[in-house]
């Protein structure tokens, strides 16, 4: 059966280094790589015939197992949802699914896999935030239009955290702002989560200059954004985010 066979208990990560997801590599500061660079690499890594298309549901199962291996606490509390997989399947940027066959070909897999790798590594560094579901701290995979639609349900001052479709390793804080005259604008702050869990994000300094600043946690960054007041849909920021010990 190979990696994606129904009876296989192994994940992509098991075949990569014998214990967990491939380490290193990716984007934006992630170090050396074990991910496939082309269809040949992918075929070897997955141990299947490169000419055989793989049904998308089987790919989802494998990605889910791999997610659990790399970010066990986050995956136990909140596995990748059907809605997230549906978003990934239809995304023009991230989809590896052939629209006509609903299958994944290895050339496409090799092309798109590094984005998934980078995303899982980021979640593994913010497992506490991903796991919080009451209220939902991280909205997950939604596009810009979906974010605007959700924020408008509450109004100016409402914010949410989603993942960037074009740079999946970056959580994006989206805040709905009132520009006056009935005009609303969604301000977005794309952050990068470091290996130690700290967060680097652009901050507007005095005089309008923008500089990147490091925050100890995502909470510290959220509390710094004055316009962000209500976590979608209705949780006051001060009740959910804190610079004190996490509960």
JSON list of C-alpha atoms in Angstrom, two decimals:
[
{"chain": "A", "resi": 1, "resn": "UNK", "atom": "CA", "xyz": [0.00, 0.00, 0.00]},
{"chain": "A", "resi": 2, "resn": "UNK", "atom": "CA", "xyz": [2.71, 2.64, 0.56]},
{"chain": "A", "resi": 3, "resn": "UNK", "atom": "CA", "xyz": [2.26, 5.63, 2.84]},
{"chain": "A", "resi": 4, "resn": "UNK", "atom": "CA", "xyz": [-1.25, 6.45, 1.73]},
{"chain": "A", "resi": 5, "resn": "UNK", "atom": "CA", "xyz": [-2.50, 2.83, 1.82]},
{"chain": "A", "resi": 6, "resn": "UNK", "atom": "CA", "xyz": [-5.56, 2.31, 4.03]},
{"chain": "A", "resi": 7, "resn": "UNK", "atom": "CA", "xyz": [-3.67, -0.11, 6.25]},
{"chain": "A", "resi": 8, "resn": "UNK", "atom": "CA", "xyz": [-0.61, 2.06, 6.75]},
{"chain": "A", "resi": 9, "resn": "UNK", "atom": "CA", "xyz": [-0.04, 3.36, 10.25]},
{"chain": "A", "resi": 10, "resn": "UNK", "atom": "CA", "xyz": [3.00, 5.37, 9.22]},
{"chain": "A", "resi": 11, "resn": "UNK", "atom": "CA", "xyz": [3.03, 9.03, 8.37]},
{"chain": "A", "resi": 12, "resn": "UNK", "atom": "CA", "xyz": [5.04, 11.18, 6.01]},
{"chain": "A", "resi": 13, "resn": "UNK", "atom": "CA", "xyz": [7.15, 12.14, 9.00]},
{"chain": "A", "resi": 14, "resn": "UNK", "atom": "CA", "xyz": [7.88, 8.51, 9.93]},
{"chain": "A", "resi": 15, "resn": "UNK", "atom": "CA", "xyz": [9.40, 7.92, 6.50]},
{"chain": "A", "resi": 16, "resn": "UNK", "atom": "CA", "xyz": [11.37, 11.16, 6.69]},
{"chain": "A", "resi": 17, "resn": "UNK", "atom": "CA", "xyz": [13.43, 10.67, 9.83]},
{"chain": "A", "resi": 18, "resn": "UNK", "atom": "CA", "xyz": [12.05, 7.68, 11.68]},
{"chain": "A", "resi": 19, "resn": "UNK", "atom": "CA", "xyz": [10.17, 9.46, 14.46]},
{"chain": "A", "resi": 20, "resn": "UNK", "atom": "CA", "xyz": [8.38, 12.69, 13.53]},
{"chain": "A", "resi": 21, "resn": "UNK", "atom": "CA", "xyz": [7.75, 15.24, 10.82]},
{"chain": "A", "resi": 22, "resn": "UNK", "atom": "CA", "xyz": [10.70, 16.38, 8.72]},
{"chain": "A", "resi": 23, "resn": "UNK", "atom": "CA", "xyz": [12.73, 18.96, 10.61]},
{"chain": "A", "resi": 24, "resn": "UNK", "atom": "CA", "xyz": [14.33, 22.12, 9.29]},
{"chain": "A", "resi": 25, "resn": "UNK", "atom": "CA", "xyz": [13.64, 23.77, 5.97]},
{"chain": "A", "resi": 26, "resn": "UNK", "atom": "CA", "xyz": [10.55, 25.73, 5.02]},
{"chain": "A", "resi": 27, "resn": "UNK", "atom": "CA", "xyz": [10.32, 29.47, 4.70]},
{"chain": "A", "resi": 28, "resn": "UNK", "atom": "CA", "xyz": [11.06, 32.70, 6.46]},
{"chain": "A", "resi": 29, "resn": "UNK", "atom": "CA", "xyz": [13.93, 31.75, 8.66]},
{"chain": "A", "resi": 30, "resn": "UNK", "atom": "CA", "xyz": [13.23, 28.03, 9.09]},
{"chain": "A", "resi": 31, "resn": "UNK", "atom": "CA", "xyz": [16.55, 26.15, 8.90]},
{"chain": "A", "resi": 32, "resn": "UNK", "atom": "CA", "xyz": [17.78, 23.09, 6.60]},
{"chain": "A", "resi": 33, "resn": "UNK", "atom": "CA", "xyz": [15.27, 20.89, 4.78]},
{"chain": "A", "resi": 34, "resn": "UNK", "atom": "CA", "xyz": [14.01, 17.35, 4.41]},
{"chain": "A", "resi": 35, "resn": "UNK", "atom": "CA", "xyz": [10.99, 18.13, 2.27]},
{"chain": "A", "resi": 36, "resn": "UNK", "atom": "CA", "xyz": [10.71, 16.86, -1.31]},
{"chain": "A", "resi": 37, "resn": "UNK", "atom": "CA", "xyz": [12.19, 19.15, -3.95]},
{"chain": "A", "resi": 38, "resn": "UNK", "atom": "CA", "xyz": [10.54, 17.45, -6.94]},
{"chain": "A", "resi": 39, "resn": "UNK", "atom": "CA", "xyz": [8.30, 14.51, -7.89]},
{"chain": "A", "resi": 40, "resn": "UNK", "atom": "CA", "xyz": [11.20, 12.08, -7.64]},
{"chain": "A", "resi": 41, "resn": "UNK", "atom": "CA", "xyz": [11.96, 13.12, -4.09]},
{"chain": "A", "resi": 42, "resn": "UNK", "atom": "CA", "xyz": [8.29, 12.92, -3.18]},
{"chain": "A", "resi": 43, "resn": "UNK", "atom": "CA", "xyz": [7.99, 9.46, -4.70]},
{"chain": "A", "resi": 44, "resn": "UNK", "atom": "CA", "xyz": [10.97, 8.25, -2.69]},
{"chain": "A", "resi": 45, "resn": "UNK", "atom": "CA", "xyz": [9.75, 9.87, 0.51]},
{"chain": "A", "resi": 46, "resn": "UNK", "atom": "CA", "xyz": [6.24, 8.47, 0.15]},
{"chain": "A", "resi": 47, "resn": "UNK", "atom": "CA", "xyz": [7.46, 5.11, -1.13]},
{"chain": "A", "resi": 48, "resn": "UNK", "atom": "CA", "xyz": [4.85, 4.89, -3.86]},
{"chain": "A", "resi": 49, "resn": "UNK", "atom": "CA", "xyz": [4.81, 4.91, -7.64]},
{"chain": "A", "resi": 50, "resn": "UNK", "atom": "CA", "xyz": [5.19, 8.50, -8.89]},
{"chain": "A", "resi": 51, "resn": "UNK", "atom": "CA", "xyz": [2.68, 7.83, -11.64]},
{"chain": "A", "resi": 52, "resn": "UNK", "atom": "CA", "xyz": [-0.16, 6.92, -9.26]},
{"chain": "A", "resi": 53, "resn": "UNK", "atom": "CA", "xyz": [-2.49, 9.79, -8.28]},
{"chain": "A", "resi": 54, "resn": "UNK", "atom": "CA", "xyz": [-3.49, 9.81, -4.60]},
{"chain": "A", "resi": 55, "resn": "UNK", "atom": "CA", "xyz": [-7.11, 10.54, -3.54]},
{"chain": "A", "resi": 56, "resn": "UNK", "atom": "CA", "xyz": [-7.29, 13.79, -1.58]},
{"chain": "A", "resi": 57, "resn": "UNK", "atom": "CA", "xyz": [-9.04, 12.17, 1.47]},
{"chain": "A", "resi": 58, "resn": "UNK", "atom": "CA", "xyz": [-6.03, 9.88, 1.92]},
{"chain": "A", "resi": 59, "resn": "UNK", "atom": "CA", "xyz": [-3.70, 12.87, 1.77]},
{"chain": "A", "resi": 60, "resn": "UNK", "atom": "CA", "xyz": [-5.83, 14.58, 4.43]},
{"chain": "A", "resi": 61, "resn": "UNK", "atom": "CA", "xyz": [-5.51, 11.56, 6.73]},
{"chain": "A", "resi": 62, "resn": "UNK", "atom": "CA", "xyz": [-1.76, 11.55, 6.32]},
{"chain": "A", "resi": 63, "resn": "UNK", "atom": "CA", "xyz": [-1.45, 15.29, 6.94]},
{"chain": "A", "resi": 64, "resn": "UNK", "atom": "CA", "xyz": [-3.63, 14.87, 10.04]},
{"chain": "A", "resi": 65, "resn": "UNK", "atom": "CA", "xyz": [-1.37, 12.12, 11.42]},
{"chain": "A", "resi": 66, "resn": "UNK", "atom": "CA", "xyz": [1.70, 14.16, 10.62]},
{"chain": "A", "resi": 67, "resn": "UNK", "atom": "CA", "xyz": [0.19, 17.19, 12.36]},
{"chain": "A", "resi": 68, "resn": "UNK", "atom": "CA", "xyz": [-0.43, 15.06, 15.48]},
{"chain": "A", "resi": 69, "resn": "UNK", "atom": "CA", "xyz": [3.20, 13.89, 15.45]},
{"chain": "A", "resi": 70, "resn": "UNK", "atom": "CA", "xyz": [4.64, 17.41, 15.16]},
{"chain": "A", "resi": 71, "resn": "UNK", "atom": "CA", "xyz": [2.18, 19.34, 17.38]},
{"chain": "A", "resi": 72, "resn": "UNK", "atom": "CA", "xyz": [0.61, 16.70, 19.68]},
{"chain": "A", "resi": 73, "resn": "UNK", "atom": "CA", "xyz": [-0.98, 19.05, 22.22]},
{"chain": "A", "resi": 74, "resn": "UNK", "atom": "CA", "xyz": [-2.53, 21.24, 19.55]},
{"chain": "A", "resi": 75, "resn": "UNK", "atom": "CA", "xyz": [-3.74, 18.28, 17.49]},
{"chain": "A", "resi": 76, "resn": "UNK", "atom": "CA", "xyz": [-5.24, 16.50, 20.50]},
{"chain": "A", "resi": 77, "resn": "UNK", "atom": "CA", "xyz": [-7.28, 19.55, 21.45]},
{"chain": "A", "resi": 78, "resn": "UNK", "atom": "CA", "xyz": [-8.08, 20.66, 17.91]},
{"chain": "A", "resi": 79, "resn": "UNK", "atom": "CA", "xyz": [-7.31, 18.47, 14.88]},
{"chain": "A", "resi": 80, "resn": "UNK", "atom": "CA", "xyz": [-7.26, 20.05, 11.43]},
{"chain": "A", "resi": 81, "resn": "UNK", "atom": "CA", "xyz": [-10.95, 20.54, 10.69]},
{"chain": "A", "resi": 82, "resn": "UNK", "atom": "CA", "xyz": [-12.97, 19.52, 7.66]},
{"chain": "A", "resi": 83, "resn": "UNK", "atom": "CA", "xyz": [-13.48, 23.24, 6.99]},
{"chain": "A", "resi": 84, "resn": "UNK", "atom": "CA", "xyz": [-9.71, 23.79, 7.00]},
{"chain": "A", "resi": 85, "resn": "UNK", "atom": "CA", "xyz": [-9.15, 20.92, 4.57]},
{"chain": "A", "resi": 86, "resn": "UNK", "atom": "CA", "xyz": [-11.95, 22.23, 2.34]},
{"chain": "A", "resi": 87, "resn": "UNK", "atom": "CA", "xyz": [-10.27, 25.63, 2.28]},
{"chain": "A", "resi": 88, "resn": "UNK", "atom": "CA", "xyz": [-6.91, 24.08, 1.40]},
{"chain": "A", "resi": 89, "resn": "UNK", "atom": "CA", "xyz": [-8.48, 22.03, -1.39]},
{"chain": "A", "resi": 90, "resn": "UNK", "atom": "CA", "xyz": [-10.00, 25.06, -3.12]},
{"chain": "A", "resi": 91, "resn": "UNK", "atom": "CA", "xyz": [-7.24, 27.59, -2.42]},
{"chain": "A", "resi": 92, "resn": "UNK", "atom": "CA", "xyz": [-5.61, 28.88, -5.59]},
{"chain": "A", "resi": 93, "resn": "UNK", "atom": "CA", "xyz": [-2.35, 29.25, -3.68]},
{"chain": "A", "resi": 94, "resn": "UNK", "atom": "CA", "xyz": [-2.23, 26.13, -1.52]},
{"chain": "A", "resi": 95, "resn": "UNK", "atom": "CA", "xyz": [-4.32, 23.49, -3.25]},
{"chain": "A", "resi": 96, "resn": "UNK", "atom": "CA", "xyz": [-2.51, 20.37, -4.44]},
{"chain": "A", "resi": 97, "resn": "UNK", "atom": "CA", "xyz": [-5.75, 18.74, -5.65]},
{"chain": "A", "resi": 98, "resn": "UNK", "atom": "CA", "xyz": [-6.52, 18.14, -9.33]},
{"chain": "A", "resi": 99, "resn": "UNK", "atom": "CA", "xyz": [-10.01, 19.59, -9.87]},
{"chain": "A", "resi": 100, "resn": "UNK", "atom": "CA", "xyz": [-11.05, 16.95, -12.39]},
{"chain": "A", "resi": 101, "resn": "UNK", "atom": "CA", "xyz": [-9.94, 13.84, -10.52]},
{"chain": "A", "resi": 102, "resn": "UNK", "atom": "CA", "xyz": [-10.00, 15.06, -6.88]},
{"chain": "A", "resi": 103, "resn": "UNK", "atom": "CA", "xyz": [-6.59, 13.43, -6.57]},
{"chain": "A", "resi": 104, "resn": "UNK", "atom": "CA", "xyz": [-3.09, 14.62, -5.76]},
{"chain": "A", "resi": 105, "resn": "UNK", "atom": "CA", "xyz": [-0.20, 14.03, -8.16]},
{"chain": "A", "resi": 106, "resn": "UNK", "atom": "CA", "xyz": [3.30, 13.93, -6.76]},
{"chain": "A", "resi": 107, "resn": "UNK", "atom": "CA", "xyz": [4.58, 16.84, -8.82]},
{"chain": "A", "resi": 108, "resn": "UNK", "atom": "CA", "xyz": [1.90, 19.02, -7.24]},
{"chain": "A", "resi": 109, "resn": "UNK", "atom": "CA", "xyz": [2.51, 17.49, -3.82]},
{"chain": "A", "resi": 110, "resn": "UNK", "atom": "CA", "xyz": [6.23, 18.27, -4.00]},
{"chain": "A", "resi": 111, "resn": "UNK", "atom": "CA", "xyz": [5.42, 21.85, -5.05]},
{"chain": "A", "resi": 112, "resn": "UNK", "atom": "CA", "xyz": [2.94, 22.55, -2.26]},
{"chain": "A", "resi": 113, "resn": "UNK", "atom": "CA", "xyz": [4.23, 20.44, 0.62]},
{"chain": "A", "resi": 114, "resn": "UNK", "atom": "CA", "xyz": [6.77, 23.03, 1.93]},
{"chain": "A", "resi": 115, "resn": "UNK", "atom": "CA", "xyz": [3.86, 25.42, 2.66]},
{"chain": "A", "resi": 116, "resn": "UNK", "atom": "CA", "xyz": [2.16, 22.78, 4.80]},
{"chain": "A", "resi": 117, "resn": "UNK", "atom": "CA", "xyz": [5.46, 22.02, 6.48]},
{"chain": "A", "resi": 118, "resn": "UNK", "atom": "CA", "xyz": [5.97, 25.68, 7.38]},
{"chain": "A", "resi": 119, "resn": "UNK", "atom": "CA", "xyz": [2.41, 25.96, 8.73]},
{"chain": "A", "resi": 120, "resn": "UNK", "atom": "CA", "xyz": [2.70, 22.91, 10.99]},
{"chain": "A", "resi": 121, "resn": "UNK", "atom": "CA", "xyz": [5.99, 24.16, 12.36]},
{"chain": "A", "resi": 122, "resn": "UNK", "atom": "CA", "xyz": [4.37, 27.47, 13.22]},
{"chain": "A", "resi": 123, "resn": "UNK", "atom": "CA", "xyz": [1.43, 25.78, 14.98]},
{"chain": "A", "resi": 124, "resn": "UNK", "atom": "CA", "xyz": [3.88, 23.60, 16.92]},
{"chain": "A", "resi": 125, "resn": "UNK", "atom": "CA", "xyz": [5.31, 26.85, 18.33]},
{"chain": "A", "resi": 126, "resn": "UNK", "atom": "CA", "xyz": [1.90, 28.27, 19.29]},
{"chain": "A", "resi": 127, "resn": "UNK", "atom": "CA", "xyz": [0.13, 25.12, 20.42]},
{"chain": "A", "resi": 128, "resn": "UNK", "atom": "CA", "xyz": [-1.55, 26.86, 23.37]},
{"chain": "A", "resi": 129, "resn": "UNK", "atom": "CA", "xyz": [-3.16, 29.45, 21.10]},
{"chain": "A", "resi": 130, "resn": "UNK", "atom": "CA", "xyz": [-4.29, 26.94, 18.49]},
{"chain": "A", "resi": 131, "resn": "UNK", "atom": "CA", "xyz": [-5.79, 24.66, 21.16]},
{"chain": "A", "resi": 132, "resn": "UNK", "atom": "CA", "xyz": [-7.98, 27.37, 22.72]},
{"chain": "A", "resi": 133, "resn": "UNK", "atom": "CA", "xyz": [-11.50, 26.91, 21.37]},
{"chain": "A", "resi": 134, "resn": "UNK", "atom": "CA", "xyz": [-13.72, 28.56, 23.98]},
{"chain": "A", "resi": 135, "resn": "UNK", "atom": "CA", "xyz": [-13.39, 31.23, 22.77]},
{"chain": "A", "resi": 136, "resn": "UNK", "atom": "CA", "xyz": [-11.66, 30.39, 19.49]},
{"chain": "A", "resi": 137, "resn": "UNK", "atom": "CA", "xyz": [-8.31, 32.18, 19.54]},
{"chain": "A", "resi": 138, "resn": "UNK", "atom": "CA", "xyz": [-7.12, 31.23, 16.07]},
{"chain": "A", "resi": 139, "resn": "UNK", "atom": "CA", "xyz": [-9.75, 31.19, 13.34]},
{"chain": "A", "resi": 140, "resn": "UNK", "atom": "CA", "xyz": [-7.57, 28.95, 11.17]},
{"chain": "A", "resi": 141, "resn": "UNK", "atom": "CA", "xyz": [-7.62, 29.02, 7.38]},
{"chain": "A", "resi": 142, "resn": "UNK", "atom": "CA", "xyz": [-9.88, 31.76, 6.06]},
{"chain": "A", "resi": 143, "resn": "UNK", "atom": "CA", "xyz": [-9.20, 34.25, 3.28]},
{"chain": "A", "resi": 144, "resn": "UNK", "atom": "CA", "xyz": [-9.35, 38.03, 3.49]},
{"chain": "A", "resi": 145, "resn": "UNK", "atom": "CA", "xyz": [-12.96, 38.23, 2.34]},
{"chain": "A", "resi": 146, "resn": "UNK", "atom": "CA", "xyz": [-14.02, 35.63, 4.89]},
{"chain": "A", "resi": 147, "resn": "UNK", "atom": "CA", "xyz": [-12.25, 37.56, 7.64]},
{"chain": "A", "resi": 148, "resn": "UNK", "atom": "CA", "xyz": [-13.97, 40.83, 6.70]},
{"chain": "A", "resi": 149, "resn": "UNK", "atom": "CA", "xyz": [-17.36, 39.11, 6.65]},
{"chain": "A", "resi": 150, "resn": "UNK", "atom": "CA", "xyz": [-16.86, 37.72, 10.16]},
{"chain": "A", "resi": 151, "resn": "UNK", "atom": "CA", "xyz": [-15.57, 40.96, 11.63]},
{"chain": "A", "resi": 152, "resn": "UNK", "atom": "CA", "xyz": [-18.44, 42.99, 10.21]},
{"chain": "A", "resi": 153, "resn": "UNK", "atom": "CA", "xyz": [-20.85, 40.85, 12.23]},
{"chain": "A", "resi": 154, "resn": "UNK", "atom": "CA", "xyz": [-19.52, 42.57, 15.36]},
{"chain": "A", "resi": 155, "resn": "UNK", "atom": "CA", "xyz": [-18.24, 45.89, 14.04]},
{"chain": "A", "resi": 156, "resn": "UNK", "atom": "CA", "xyz": [-15.20, 48.15, 14.52]},
{"chain": "A", "resi": 157, "resn": "UNK", "atom": "CA", "xyz": [-12.76, 46.96, 17.18]},
{"chain": "A", "resi": 158, "resn": "UNK", "atom": "CA", "xyz": [-13.44, 43.31, 16.46]},
{"chain": "A", "resi": 159, "resn": "UNK", "atom": "CA", "xyz": [-10.43, 41.18, 15.56]},
{"chain": "A", "resi": 160, "resn": "UNK", "atom": "CA", "xyz": [-9.46, 37.61, 14.72]},
{"chain": "A", "resi": 161, "resn": "UNK", "atom": "CA", "xyz": [-6.32, 35.62, 14.03]},
{"chain": "A", "resi": 162, "resn": "UNK", "atom": "CA", "xyz": [-6.05, 33.66, 10.79]},
{"chain": "A", "resi": 163, "resn": "UNK", "atom": "CA", "xyz": [-3.26, 32.11, 8.76]},
{"chain": "A", "resi": 164, "resn": "UNK", "atom": "CA", "xyz": [-1.90, 33.82, 5.69]},
{"chain": "A", "resi": 165, "resn": "UNK", "atom": "CA", "xyz": [-2.78, 31.98, 2.50]},
{"chain": "A", "resi": 166, "resn": "UNK", "atom": "CA", "xyz": [0.34, 33.17, 0.67]},
{"chain": "A", "resi": 167, "resn": "UNK", "atom": "CA", "xyz": [2.70, 32.85, 3.63]},
{"chain": "A", "resi": 168, "resn": "UNK", "atom": "CA", "xyz": [1.25, 30.00, 5.72]},
{"chain": "A", "resi": 169, "resn": "UNK", "atom": "CA", "xyz": [3.90, 30.27, 8.43]},
{"chain": "A", "resi": 170, "resn": "UNK", "atom": "CA", "xyz": [2.52, 33.70, 9.41]},
{"chain": "A", "resi": 171, "resn": "UNK", "atom": "CA", "xyz": [-0.47, 34.17, 11.72]},
{"chain": "A", "resi": 172, "resn": "UNK", "atom": "CA", "xyz": [-2.27, 37.38, 10.73]},
{"chain": "A", "resi": 173, "resn": "UNK", "atom": "CA", "xyz": [-4.12, 39.58, 13.20]},
{"chain": "A", "resi": 174, "resn": "UNK", "atom": "CA", "xyz": [-7.07, 41.17, 11.39]},
{"chain": "A", "resi": 175, "resn": "UNK", "atom": "CA", "xyz": [-8.71, 44.19, 13.01]},
{"chain": "A", "resi": 176, "resn": "UNK", "atom": "CA", "xyz": [-11.79, 46.00, 11.71]},
{"chain": "A", "resi": 177, "resn": "UNK", "atom": "CA", "xyz": [-11.31, 49.76, 11.97]},
{"chain": "A", "resi": 178, "resn": "UNK", "atom": "CA", "xyz": [-13.69, 52.68, 11.53]},
{"chain": "A", "resi": 179, "resn": "UNK", "atom": "CA", "xyz": [-12.15, 55.30, 9.24]},
{"chain": "A", "resi": 180, "resn": "UNK", "atom": "CA", "xyz": [-15.07, 57.68, 9.66]},
{"chain": "A", "resi": 181, "resn": "UNK", "atom": "CA", "xyz": [-17.79, 58.63, 7.27]},
{"chain": "A", "resi": 182, "resn": "UNK", "atom": "CA", "xyz": [-19.17, 55.12, 7.30]},
{"chain": "A", "resi": 183, "resn": "UNK", "atom": "CA", "xyz": [-15.96, 53.66, 5.91]},
{"chain": "A", "resi": 184, "resn": "UNK", "atom": "CA", "xyz": [-14.60, 50.46, 7.44]},
{"chain": "A", "resi": 185, "resn": "UNK", "atom": "CA", "xyz": [-11.12, 49.04, 6.89]},
{"chain": "A", "resi": 186, "resn": "UNK", "atom": "CA", "xyz": [-9.57, 45.74, 7.93]},
{"chain": "A", "resi": 187, "resn": "UNK", "atom": "CA", "xyz": [-6.05, 46.34, 9.18]},
{"chain": "A", "resi": 188, "resn": "UNK", "atom": "CA", "xyz": [-3.78, 43.28, 9.02]},
{"chain": "A", "resi": 189, "resn": "UNK", "atom": "CA", "xyz": [-0.61, 42.54, 10.97]},
{"chain": "A", "resi": 190, "resn": "UNK", "atom": "CA", "xyz": [1.35, 39.52, 9.77]},
{"chain": "A", "resi": 191, "resn": "UNK", "atom": "CA", "xyz": [3.53, 38.03, 12.51]},
{"chain": "A", "resi": 192, "resn": "UNK", "atom": "CA", "xyz": [6.22, 35.37, 12.59]},
{"chain": "A", "resi": 193, "resn": "UNK", "atom": "CA", "xyz": [6.43, 32.90, 15.48]},
{"chain": "A", "resi": 194, "resn": "UNK", "atom": "CA", "xyz": [9.99, 32.11, 16.49]},
{"chain": "A", "resi": 195, "resn": "UNK", "atom": "CA", "xyz": [11.32, 28.79, 17.79]},
{"chain": "A", "resi": 196, "resn": "UNK", "atom": "CA", "xyz": [11.13, 29.99, 21.40]},
{"chain": "A", "resi": 197, "resn": "UNK", "atom": "CA", "xyz": [7.47, 31.04, 21.01]},
{"chain": "A", "resi": 198, "resn": "UNK", "atom": "CA", "xyz": [8.20, 34.74, 20.79]},
{"chain": "A", "resi": 199, "resn": "UNK", "atom": "CA", "xyz": [6.51, 36.72, 18.03]},
{"chain": "A", "resi": 200, "resn": "UNK", "atom": "CA", "xyz": [8.00, 39.25, 15.60]},
{"chain": "A", "resi": 201, "resn": "UNK", "atom": "CA", "xyz": [5.64, 41.75, 13.98]},
{"chain": "A", "resi": 202, "resn": "UNK", "atom": "CA", "xyz": [5.76, 45.16, 12.29]},
{"chain": "A", "resi": 203, "resn": "UNK", "atom": "CA", "xyz": [4.92, 48.03, 14.64]},
{"chain": "A", "resi": 204, "resn": "UNK", "atom": "CA", "xyz": [4.35, 51.67, 13.71]},
{"chain": "A", "resi": 205, "resn": "UNK", "atom": "CA", "xyz": [6.77, 53.87, 15.60]},
{"chain": "A", "resi": 206, "resn": "UNK", "atom": "CA", "xyz": [6.63, 57.59, 16.38]},
{"chain": "A", "resi": 207, "resn": "UNK", "atom": "CA", "xyz": [6.65, 59.56, 13.17]},
{"chain": "A", "resi": 208, "resn": "UNK", "atom": "CA", "xyz": [4.96, 56.80, 11.22]},
{"chain": "A", "resi": 209, "resn": "UNK", "atom": "CA", "xyz": [8.06, 54.67, 10.72]},
{"chain": "A", "resi": 210, "resn": "UNK", "atom": "CA", "xyz": [7.40, 50.93, 10.73]},
{"chain": "A", "resi": 211, "resn": "UNK", "atom": "CA", "xyz": [9.88, 48.63, 12.46]},
{"chain": "A", "resi": 212, "resn": "UNK", "atom": "CA", "xyz": [9.79, 44.96, 13.41]},
{"chain": "A", "resi": 213, "resn": "UNK", "atom": "CA", "xyz": [9.55, 44.29, 17.12]},
{"chain": "A", "resi": 214, "resn": "UNK", "atom": "CA", "xyz": [9.82, 41.06, 19.10]},
{"chain": "A", "resi": 215, "resn": "UNK", "atom": "CA", "xyz": [7.12, 40.21, 21.66]},
{"chain": "A", "resi": 216, "resn": "UNK", "atom": "CA", "xyz": [7.47, 37.47, 24.32]},
{"chain": "A", "resi": 217, "resn": "UNK", "atom": "CA", "xyz": [4.15, 35.88, 23.31]},
{"chain": "A", "resi": 218, "resn": "UNK", "atom": "CA", "xyz": [1.22, 36.37, 20.97]},
{"chain": "A", "resi": 219, "resn": "UNK", "atom": "CA", "xyz": [-0.69, 37.78, 23.96]},
{"chain": "A", "resi": 220, "resn": "UNK", "atom": "CA", "xyz": [1.84, 40.59, 24.31]},
{"chain": "A", "resi": 221, "resn": "UNK", "atom": "CA", "xyz": [1.38, 41.53, 20.67]},
{"chain": "A", "resi": 222, "resn": "UNK", "atom": "CA", "xyz": [-2.42, 41.45, 20.84]},
{"chain": "A", "resi": 223, "resn": "UNK", "atom": "CA", "xyz": [-2.44, 43.64, 23.95]},
{"chain": "A", "resi": 224, "resn": "UNK", "atom": "CA", "xyz": [-0.20, 46.15, 22.16]},
{"chain": "A", "resi": 225, "resn": "UNK", "atom": "CA", "xyz": [-2.78, 46.68, 19.38]},
{"chain": "A", "resi": 226, "resn": "UNK", "atom": "CA", "xyz": [-5.04, 49.39, 20.79]},
{"chain": "A", "resi": 227, "resn": "UNK", "atom": "CA", "xyz": [-7.64, 49.14, 18.03]},
{"chain": "A", "resi": 228, "resn": "UNK", "atom": "CA", "xyz": [-8.20, 45.43, 18.73]},
{"chain": "A", "resi": 229, "resn": "UNK", "atom": "CA", "xyz": [-10.83, 45.27, 21.47]},
{"chain": "A", "resi": 230, "resn": "UNK", "atom": "CA", "xyz": [-13.11, 42.27, 20.91]},
{"chain": "A", "resi": 231, "resn": "UNK", "atom": "CA", "xyz": [-12.01, 38.79, 19.85]},
{"chain": "A", "resi": 232, "resn": "UNK", "atom": "CA", "xyz": [-14.52, 37.55, 17.29]},
{"chain": "A", "resi": 233, "resn": "UNK", "atom": "CA", "xyz": [-17.33, 37.18, 17.88]},
{"chain": "A", "resi": 234, "resn": "UNK", "atom": "CA", "xyz": [-17.83, 38.72, 21.34]},
{"chain": "A", "resi": 235, "resn": "UNK", "atom": "CA", "xyz": [-14.99, 38.18, 23.84]},
{"chain": "A", "resi": 236, "resn": "UNK", "atom": "CA", "xyz": [-13.41, 41.27, 25.35]},
{"chain": "A", "resi": 237, "resn": "UNK", "atom": "CA", "xyz": [-9.67, 41.21, 24.73]},
{"chain": "A", "resi": 238, "resn": "UNK", "atom": "CA", "xyz": [-8.77, 41.83, 28.36]},
{"chain": "A", "resi": 239, "resn": "UNK", "atom": "CA", "xyz": [-10.68, 38.72, 29.42]},
{"chain": "A", "resi": 240, "resn": "UNK", "atom": "CA", "xyz": [-8.81, 36.38, 27.07]},
{"chain": "A", "resi": 241, "resn": "UNK", "atom": "CA", "xyz": [-5.29, 37.80, 26.64]},
{"chain": "A", "resi": 242, "resn": "UNK", "atom": "CA", "xyz": [-2.82, 38.40, 29.43]},
{"chain": "A", "resi": 243, "resn": "UNK", "atom": "CA", "xyz": [0.90, 38.90, 29.99]},
{"chain": "A", "resi": 244, "resn": "UNK", "atom": "CA", "xyz": [0.71, 36.81, 33.17]},
{"chain": "A", "resi": 245, "resn": "UNK", "atom": "CA", "xyz": [1.16, 33.03, 33.55]},
{"chain": "A", "resi": 246, "resn": "UNK", "atom": "CA", "xyz": [-0.99, 31.04, 31.14]},
{"chain": "A", "resi": 247, "resn": "UNK", "atom": "CA", "xyz": [-3.84, 29.13, 32.71]}
]
